[in-house]
Amino acid sequence: MNDSVQATAPFIEIDAELCKGCKLCIGVCPKGVIDISEKLNGSSYHPAYYLGRDCTGCALCFYACPEPAAIKVVKP
Amino acid sequence: MKITEKPVAFYPEFVRKSGPHKETTHYCPGCGHGNIHKMIAEAMVDLGINERTVFISPVGCSVFGYYYFDCGHMQAAHGRAPAVATGIKRANPEAIVISYQGDGDLAAIGTAETLHAANRGENITVFFVNNAIYGMTGGQMAPTTMIGQKTATTPRGRIESVHGNPIRVAEIIATLPAATYVERVAIGDSKHIMKARKAIRKALTNQVENRGYSFVEILSTCPTGWKMDGPDARDWLVEEMTKVFPLGVFKDESDHREGAWHRQVEPFDPAKRDAYLGAGEAEAKAEKLPLPAELHCKFAGFGGQGILTLGLFLAQVGMRAGLHASWIPSYGPEMRGGTANCSVNLSERRIGSPLVDKPNLLVVMNQPSLEAFAGDVVQGGTIIVDTSIVEKCPEYPGRRVVRIPATGIADEVGTPKVANVVLLGAICAATGAFPQAFVEQSLRETVKKKDLVDLNLAALRRGYEHVGDAG
Amino acid sequence: MSRKFMKGNDAIVVGALQAGCRAYYGYPITPASEIAHAASLHFPALGGTFIQAESEVAAINMVYGTAGMGIRTMTASSSPGFSLKQEGLSYIAGAELPCVVVNVSRGGPGLGNIAPEQADYFQVTKGGGHGNYRLIALAPNCAQEMCDLTVLAFDLADTYRNPVCILADGFTGQMMEPVTVPVARPVPFDHTSWCVRGDAATHRNLISSIYLESEDLERHNLKLDEKYRRIARDEVRFEEYQVEDADLIVVAFGIVSRIVYSTVDQARAQGLKVGLLRPITLWPFPSARLAELAARDVRFLSAELSTGQMVEDVRLAVEGRAPVHFYGRCGGMVPGSEELLAEYGKILEGGRS
C-alpha cells in the first residue's frame, strides 16, 4: 500500500472502509499529513487518508481515532 | 519497530454486533466511547488481565460494550452496574471488574449504587463517561448537562432554577474515605487524551494490586446529541465543559493501599458447614415421653418478666421429649392490652395452627393479661396465675385456677428473674406433662450460664412443690 | 444435636448455608430482618459474603452479579422491599440466572403494616416485573420447610437457571419449631458453559437480557416459555389431607394451611366432610390435580390472607366444573378455627339446598 514509503520512515495506515470520516485524526496530527478523501467509502463516509510523507509515528492520531481498527501506526 | 494498532483485547471481529459491519463500532462518527474503549483495551493487554476481566455494560450507548472486549461480560440494568460489580468482586476477588457507565446511568438513576460502592471501597474500577447528554435515548438532559445547554428535554436550555445544576461526581466521590483514586480527565486534545490513557491504566493497575476503589470521570463528546461535528465537539468539550468540570486528581491514596482491599472468600465446604451447624449429629436418645393431653397454651404478661422465655422453655422441653412443638410470639393485632404474649403448642401429633385462640392452659403474670385471655380458656382448662403480681383473681367456672406467688417465691430463691422458672415447675406439676427429673435435666442443658443452674433448679422445684402442696 | 428449636426466618439461613449459598445481600425490613441478622452472623463465619446493601434494588443487583458467576446467592425481604426487587428479578429471569429470593410477606398495599398477609400472591406467581417471565414460587408452612424448601429452591434455581421465590408470611417467619439441620452436600452443577467467573474458562461468555433484533427476542421468549412449560409439568408440589371423600376441599397455603389443617378433623367431627389441598409450589400451581378433583361432586374454598388472589388460579384450574368459594382476611387478621368452621357449614349447607 505504501510502496513509495521507505521501510525506515514511520507511517500510518488508514483503512478507508473502517473510517467514519470524523476528522479527529486530522486535528491532532502535528505534521498535518492526514486529509479527508473526496471519495465515499462503502458506508458513505469520506474517509481520512495519509498524505504519504512526514509521519513521525507519534500515534496521536491512533488515540484520537474512536474506531478500534481504522488507524495503524508503524514506527520502524 | 513499534506498531500501534487495534489492541488484541478487542475481538478480531465484533460478531455479536448486528448488521454487516463487524469491524467498526456501533458508535456515531467522532463519539468519545471508541477512544475510551481503545485505551481500556490497551491497558487490559498491557496488564495481561483480559481473561480475568468482567466488563459490566451499562444502559446507554455503551450498552453494547460486550460487542468489543475479549473478556467476560455482564450487562446490567440502568444504574445498577456498581451493585452488580459488587456481587462479582465479592464472590471472586480475583476477577478484575470494570463498571463502565454514562452520566444518566451513574449520576442519575444509579446515584445510590455509585455512592455506596465507592463508600464501601469496593475493589473495582469505575469509568464514568460524562458527555453531558443522554445519547442513546435521543439527546435528553443529563444530570451533567451544562447550564444553558439545549437538549431534547431542555429545549430552552438548562436553567438552574428549573433543572438544577450539572453535578460534579468526581468531587463528591473524593469526599468518601474508602475511595482510593479519583481523577477527572478528558478526551479533548491530544494532551488530554494521553492523560486519560494514563488514568485509565492507573485505575486498572490499582485493582490488580488490590489498592481499592478507583474512579475515573472521563469528559467525552456526543457529536450527534450536541449537533456538532467531531472536531467542534472536541473544542466545545475543551472550552466549555472543562470550566464546569475541572480536570485533575481529586484524591489519590493509591500508594498507601497496596493489597489492602483484597477481600478473601472461601469455596463452599460442606463438611465445615455441617460441623458449624451441627448437621448430621446423632440425636440424644430421648425416649418419646407421652403427653397426658395436648397442650395449647397462652403465656401473657408484661414485657421483661420472662413470659415469652417461659413459653420457649416449655416448647423446648417438649421438643426434647420427642413431641411436636411450636412457639409463636404475639404479632400484629394479636397484641392486646399492652401485654407481651406467645402461643405454645405441644402434641404427639403434627401441629396445625400454631396460633392459640382457645387455650387449655393460660399462664399470666399481670392483671391485664388475665382479663384479656381468661375468657378464652376452654372448659376443663387450666389458668395459672402469678398472684405476686395479679391482685384480683376471680373463679372461672369450669376452669381450674392455680394461684402461685411466683415472683415472690423467686425472690426468696434468689432473684425475681426466675419467676418464670417457678411457673415452669407449676405448669409441669399442674398438667403432669413431664417427669420432674426430665424437666430438671432439660433445664441443666438449656441454661447457658452454669453458675445459674442451681438457682434455676431451686426455682423449678419450688414451683413443683407449691402446686403439689396445693393439689 | 442436629435438631434445633429455631425461628422460621433462621431456618431459611440454615437451609441456604447447607445448600451451598455463598453470598447474601439484603436490606432490613420487618418481619424479614432476622434473615439478615442470621446471615450477617453465619456467612462471614463460613468464608462467605454478607453485605447490607444500600437498597433492595442494589441488593438484588448484587445477587445478579454473584449469580452471573454461577455461585449460589440469595436475598430476602418483605413485601414493600420485594416490590423494589422486581426490576432486578426481571433482568435475572431474562438473563436466566439462578438465585433464591425470599419474601416474608406483610400487610399492604403501600406501607401497610408488619402483620402477615398473603397479598403478594399475584406479584410472586404472575411475574411481578416487566416482560414474559415466571418465578418458581415455594410456600413453606413450618420452620422445617423454611429450611428444606430453601435447599430445594437452590436446586430448582440451578436446574432451570431461574430465580426461585420462597413466599412465606410473618407467622412462618417468626414462629419457632424444631428443625432438623440437613447435611450439606456438594453443589452438583457446573455452569462453566454460560457463567462469567472472571477466568479464562468463562471469559467468552456473556450475561445479558438484551436482544436487539425482534426475531432474536421472540426466540428468547419462546425458549423461556418452553422452560416454564417444563417446570409446570415437572415441578408441581402439593400436599393433601382428607381430600379423597371430601365434599369441600379447602385450598390454602402457608400459615392458613396450618389453621385449615386443624379444622379438618374438627369439621369432620361435626359431620362436615372437609379436606385440605395445600399448594407447596404456588407457581407452578397444582392446577391438574384441582381439575381432577373437580370432576366429582365437590366444592372448593380458597382460604387466604388477602381479598382474593389465589382463588383466581383455583377457578382457572377448575374451569367452572365445580363451585369455587373464597374466604379471606387481611391487614394481619387471621381466621380462627370457629369462623372457618362456620364458613364450611355455610358453604356445604348452601350446596345441599
mmCIF file of N, CA and C in Angstrom, chain C residues 129-181:
data_model
loop_
_atom_site.group_PDB
_atom_site.id
_atom_site.type_symbol
_atom_site.label_atom_id
_atom_site.label_comp_id
_atom_site.label_asym_id
_atom_site.label_seq_id
_atom_site.Cartn_x
_atom_site.Cartn_y
_atom_site.Cartn_z
ATOM 1 N N GLY C 129 -42.378 -8.268 37.718
ATOM 2 C CA GLY C 129 -41.720 -7.208 36.955
ATOM 3 C C GLY C 129 -42.205 -7.235 35.509
ATOM 4 N N HIS C 130 -41.452 -6.560 34.628
ATOM 5 C CA HIS C 130 -41.891 -6.452 33.242
ATOM 6 C C HIS C 130 -41.459 -7.665 32.409
ATOM 7 N N GLY C 131 -42.242 -7.935 31.407
ATOM 8 C CA GLY C 131 -41.855 -8.968 30.445
ATOM 9 C C GLY C 131 -42.420 -10.335 30.772
ATOM 10 N N ASN C 132 -42.213 -11.259 29.830
ATOM 11 C CA ASN C 132 -42.704 -12.641 29.975
ATOM 12 C C ASN C 132 -41.737 -13.444 30.823
ATOM 13 N N TYR C 133 -42.036 -13.586 32.091
ATOM 14 C CA TYR C 133 -41.201 -14.476 32.888
ATOM 15 C C TYR C 133 -41.979 -14.981 34.091
ATOM 16 N N ARG C 134 -41.444 -15.979 34.701
ATOM 17 C CA ARG C 134 -42.053 -16.570 35.894
ATOM 18 C C ARG C 134 -41.010 -16.778 36.975
ATOM 19 N N LEU C 135 -41.432 -16.648 38.208
ATOM 20 C CA LEU C 135 -40.631 -17.139 39.322
ATOM 21 C C LEU C 135 -41.200 -18.489 39.711
ATOM 22 N N ILE C 136 -40.320 -19.426 40.037
ATOM 23 C CA ILE C 136 -40.805 -20.616 40.717
ATOM 24 C C ILE C 136 -41.083 -20.169 42.143
ATOM 25 N N ALA C 137 -42.280 -20.458 42.640
ATOM 26 C CA ALA C 137 -42.667 -19.935 43.957
ATOM 27 C C ALA C 137 -42.989 -21.071 44.911
ATOM 28 N N LEU C 138 -42.263 -21.117 46.029
ATOM 29 C CA LEU C 138 -42.464 -22.158 47.032
ATOM 30 C C LEU C 138 -43.061 -21.542 48.288
ATOM 31 N N ALA C 139 -44.019 -22.253 48.882
ATOM 32 C CA ALA C 139 -44.723 -21.709 50.050
ATOM 33 C C ALA C 139 -44.596 -22.640 51.249
ATOM 34 N N PRO C 140 -43.588 -22.427 52.083
ATOM 35 C CA PRO C 140 -43.436 -23.255 53.287
ATOM 36 C C PRO C 140 -44.511 -22.925 54.316
ATOM 37 N N ASN C 141 -44.813 -23.907 55.171
ATOM 38 C CA ASN C 141 -45.788 -23.614 56.233
ATOM 39 C C ASN C 141 -45.286 -23.990 57.625
ATOM 40 N N CYS C 142 -44.005 -24.333 57.747
ATOM 41 C CA CYS C 142 -43.452 -24.616 59.069
ATOM 42 C C CYS C 142 -41.947 -24.329 59.016
ATOM 43 N N ALA C 143 -41.325 -24.315 60.174
ATOM 44 C CA ALA C 143 -39.907 -23.953 60.220
ATOM 45 C C ALA C 143 -39.053 -24.964 59.458
ATOM 46 N N GLN C 144 -39.397 -26.250 59.567
ATOM 47 C CA GLN C 144 -38.609 -27.265 58.863
ATOM 48 C C GLN C 144 -38.662 -27.025 57.352
ATOM 49 N N GLU C 145 -39.843 -26.659 56.874
ATOM 50 C CA GLU C 145 -39.944 -26.379 55.427
ATOM 51 C C GLU C 145 -39.247 -25.078 55.043
ATOM 52 N N MET C 146 -39.214 -24.122 55.942
ATOM 53 C CA MET C 146 -38.459 -22.891 55.643
ATOM 54 C C MET C 146 -37.021 -23.280 55.307
ATOM 55 N N CYS C 147 -36.517 -24.265 56.027
ATOM 56 C CA CYS C 147 -35.158 -24.755 55.771
ATOM 57 C C CYS C 147 -35.119 -25.635 54.514
ATOM 58 N N ASP C 148 -35.955 -26.648 54.486
ATOM 59 C CA ASP C 148 -35.869 -27.650 53.411
ATOM 60 C C ASP C 148 -36.245 -27.070 52.046
ATOM 61 N N LEU C 149 -37.258 -26.219 52.023
ATOM 62 C CA LEU C 149 -37.653 -25.647 50.729
ATOM 63 C C LEU C 149 -36.608 -24.642 50.231
ATOM 64 N N THR C 150 -35.835 -24.084 51.154
ATOM 65 C CA THR C 150 -34.735 -23.216 50.716
ATOM 66 C C THR C 150 -33.666 -24.051 50.000
ATOM 67 N N VAL C 151 -33.379 -25.222 50.555
ATOM 68 C CA VAL C 151 -32.440 -26.125 49.875
ATOM 69 C C VAL C 151 -32.994 -26.490 48.491
ATOM 70 N N LEU C 152 -34.259 -26.866 48.467
ATOM 71 C CA LEU C 152 -34.892 -27.216 47.187
ATOM 72 C C LEU C 152 -34.857 -26.035 46.227
ATOM 73 N N ALA C 153 -35.079 -24.834 46.762
ATOM 74 C CA ALA C 153 -35.107 -23.633 45.916
ATOM 75 C C ALA C 153 -33.786 -23.460 45.169
ATOM 76 N N PHE C 154 -32.678 -23.680 45.869
ATOM 77 C CA PHE C 154 -31.379 -23.541 45.206
ATOM 78 C C PHE C 154 -31.212 -24.594 44.112
ATOM 79 N N ASP C 155 -31.669 -25.805 44.384
ATOM 80 C CA ASP C 155 -31.557 -26.856 43.360
ATOM 81 C C ASP C 155 -32.421 -26.535 42.139
ATOM 82 N N LEU C 156 -33.637 -26.074 42.386
ATOM 83 C CA LEU C 156 -34.517 -25.727 41.263
ATOM 84 C C LEU C 156 -33.934 -24.552 40.477
ATOM 85 N N ALA C 157 -33.390 -23.596 41.195
ATOM 86 C CA ALA C 157 -32.813 -22.420 40.529
ATOM 87 C C ALA C 157 -31.695 -22.845 39.590
ATOM 88 N N ASP C 158 -30.828 -23.738 40.062
ATOM 89 C CA ASP C 158 -29.722 -24.199 39.222
ATOM 90 C C ASP C 158 -30.200 -25.094 38.080
ATOM 91 N N THR C 159 -31.185 -25.931 38.386
ATOM 92 C CA THR C 159 -31.694 -26.842 37.353
ATOM 93 C C THR C 159 -32.267 -26.062 36.178
ATOM 94 N N TYR C 160 -33.023 -25.016 36.489
ATOM 95 C CA TYR C 160 -33.736 -24.295 35.430
ATOM 96 C C TYR C 160 -33.120 -22.935 35.105
ATOM 97 N N ARG C 161 -32.027 -22.589 35.775
ATOM 98 C CA ARG C 161 -31.449 -21.255 35.597
ATOM 99 C C ARG C 161 -32.542 -20.195 35.681
ATOM 100 N N ASN C 162 -33.198 -20.182 36.825
ATOM 101 C CA ASN C 162 -34.330 -19.270 37.006
ATOM 102 C C ASN C 162 -34.391 -18.843 38.471
ATOM 103 N N PRO C 163 -34.796 -17.605 38.739
ATOM 104 C CA PRO C 163 -34.963 -17.226 40.144
ATOM 105 C C PRO C 163 -36.094 -18.009 40.799
ATOM 106 N N VAL C 164 -35.880 -18.397 42.036
ATOM 107 C CA VAL C 164 -36.904 -19.109 42.799
ATOM 108 C C VAL C 164 -37.255 -18.272 44.010
ATOM 109 N N CYS C 165 -38.550 -18.107 44.234
ATOM 110 C CA CYS C 165 -39.016 -17.298 45.361
ATOM 111 C C CYS C 165 -39.569 -18.195 46.465
ATOM 112 N N ILE C 166 -39.149 -17.920 47.684
ATOM 113 C CA ILE C 166 -39.806 -18.515 48.846
ATOM 114 C C ILE C 166 -40.817 -17.477 49.315
ATOM 115 N N LEU C 167 -42.093 -17.790 49.195
ATOM 116 C CA LEU C 167 -43.109 -16.860 49.690
ATOM 117 C C LEU C 167 -43.597 -17.356 51.050
ATOM 118 N N ALA C 168 -43.105 -16.699 52.072
ATOM 119 C CA ALA C 168 -43.543 -17.035 53.434
ATOM 120 C C ALA C 168 -44.400 -15.885 53.936
ATOM 121 N N ASP C 169 -44.799 -15.961 55.179
ATOM 122 C CA ASP C 169 -45.545 -14.858 55.762
ATOM 123 C C ASP C 169 -44.955 -14.570 57.130
ATOM 124 N N GLY C 170 -45.393 -13.473 57.716
ATOM 125 C CA GLY C 170 -44.843 -13.071 59.002
ATOM 126 C C GLY C 170 -44.903 -14.174 60.047
ATOM 127 N N PHE C 171 -45.959 -14.969 60.044
ATOM 128 C CA PHE C 171 -46.074 -16.033 61.040
ATOM 129 C C PHE C 171 -45.020 -17.118 60.835
ATOM 130 N N THR C 172 -44.908 -17.610 59.625
ATOM 131 C CA THR C 172 -43.937 -18.688 59.403
ATOM 132 C C THR C 172 -42.514 -18.178 59.620
ATOM 133 N N GLY C 173 -42.321 -16.879 59.436
ATOM 134 C CA GLY C 173 -41.005 -16.309 59.705
ATOM 135 C C GLY C 173 -40.705 -16.199 61.192
ATOM 136 N N GLN C 174 -41.707 -15.801 61.973
ATOM 137 C CA GLN C 174 -41.491 -15.529 63.404
ATOM 138 C C GLN C 174 -41.652 -16.771 64.280
ATOM 139 N N MET C 175 -42.370 -17.749 63.782
ATOM 140 C CA MET C 175 -42.677 -18.942 64.578
ATOM 141 C C MET C 175 -41.421 -19.788 64.809
ATOM 142 N N MET C 176 -41.323 -20.353 66.014
ATOM 143 C CA MET C 176 -40.219 -21.272 66.298
ATOM 144 C C MET C 176 -40.750 -22.693 66.381
ATOM 145 N N GLU C 177 -39.997 -23.601 65.759
ATOM 146 C CA GLU C 177 -40.350 -25.020 65.795
ATOM 147 C C GLU C 177 -39.057 -25.826 65.719
ATOM 148 N N PRO C 178 -39.127 -27.102 66.041
ATOM 149 C CA PRO C 178 -37.925 -27.922 65.890
ATOM 150 C C PRO C 178 -37.548 -28.056 64.412
ATOM 151 N N VAL C 179 -36.270 -27.922 64.142
ATOM 152 C CA VAL C 179 -35.769 -28.076 62.772
ATOM 153 C C VAL C 179 -34.582 -29.035 62.786
ATOM 154 N N THR C 180 -34.662 -30.047 61.961
ATOM 155 C CA THR C 180 -33.507 -30.925 61.779
ATOM 156 C C THR C 180 -32.627 -30.326 60.694
ATOM 157 N N VAL C 181 -31.406 -29.994 61.054
ATOM 158 C CA VAL C 181 -30.495 -29.346 60.107
ATOM 159 C C VAL C 181 -30.054 -30.366 59.059
#
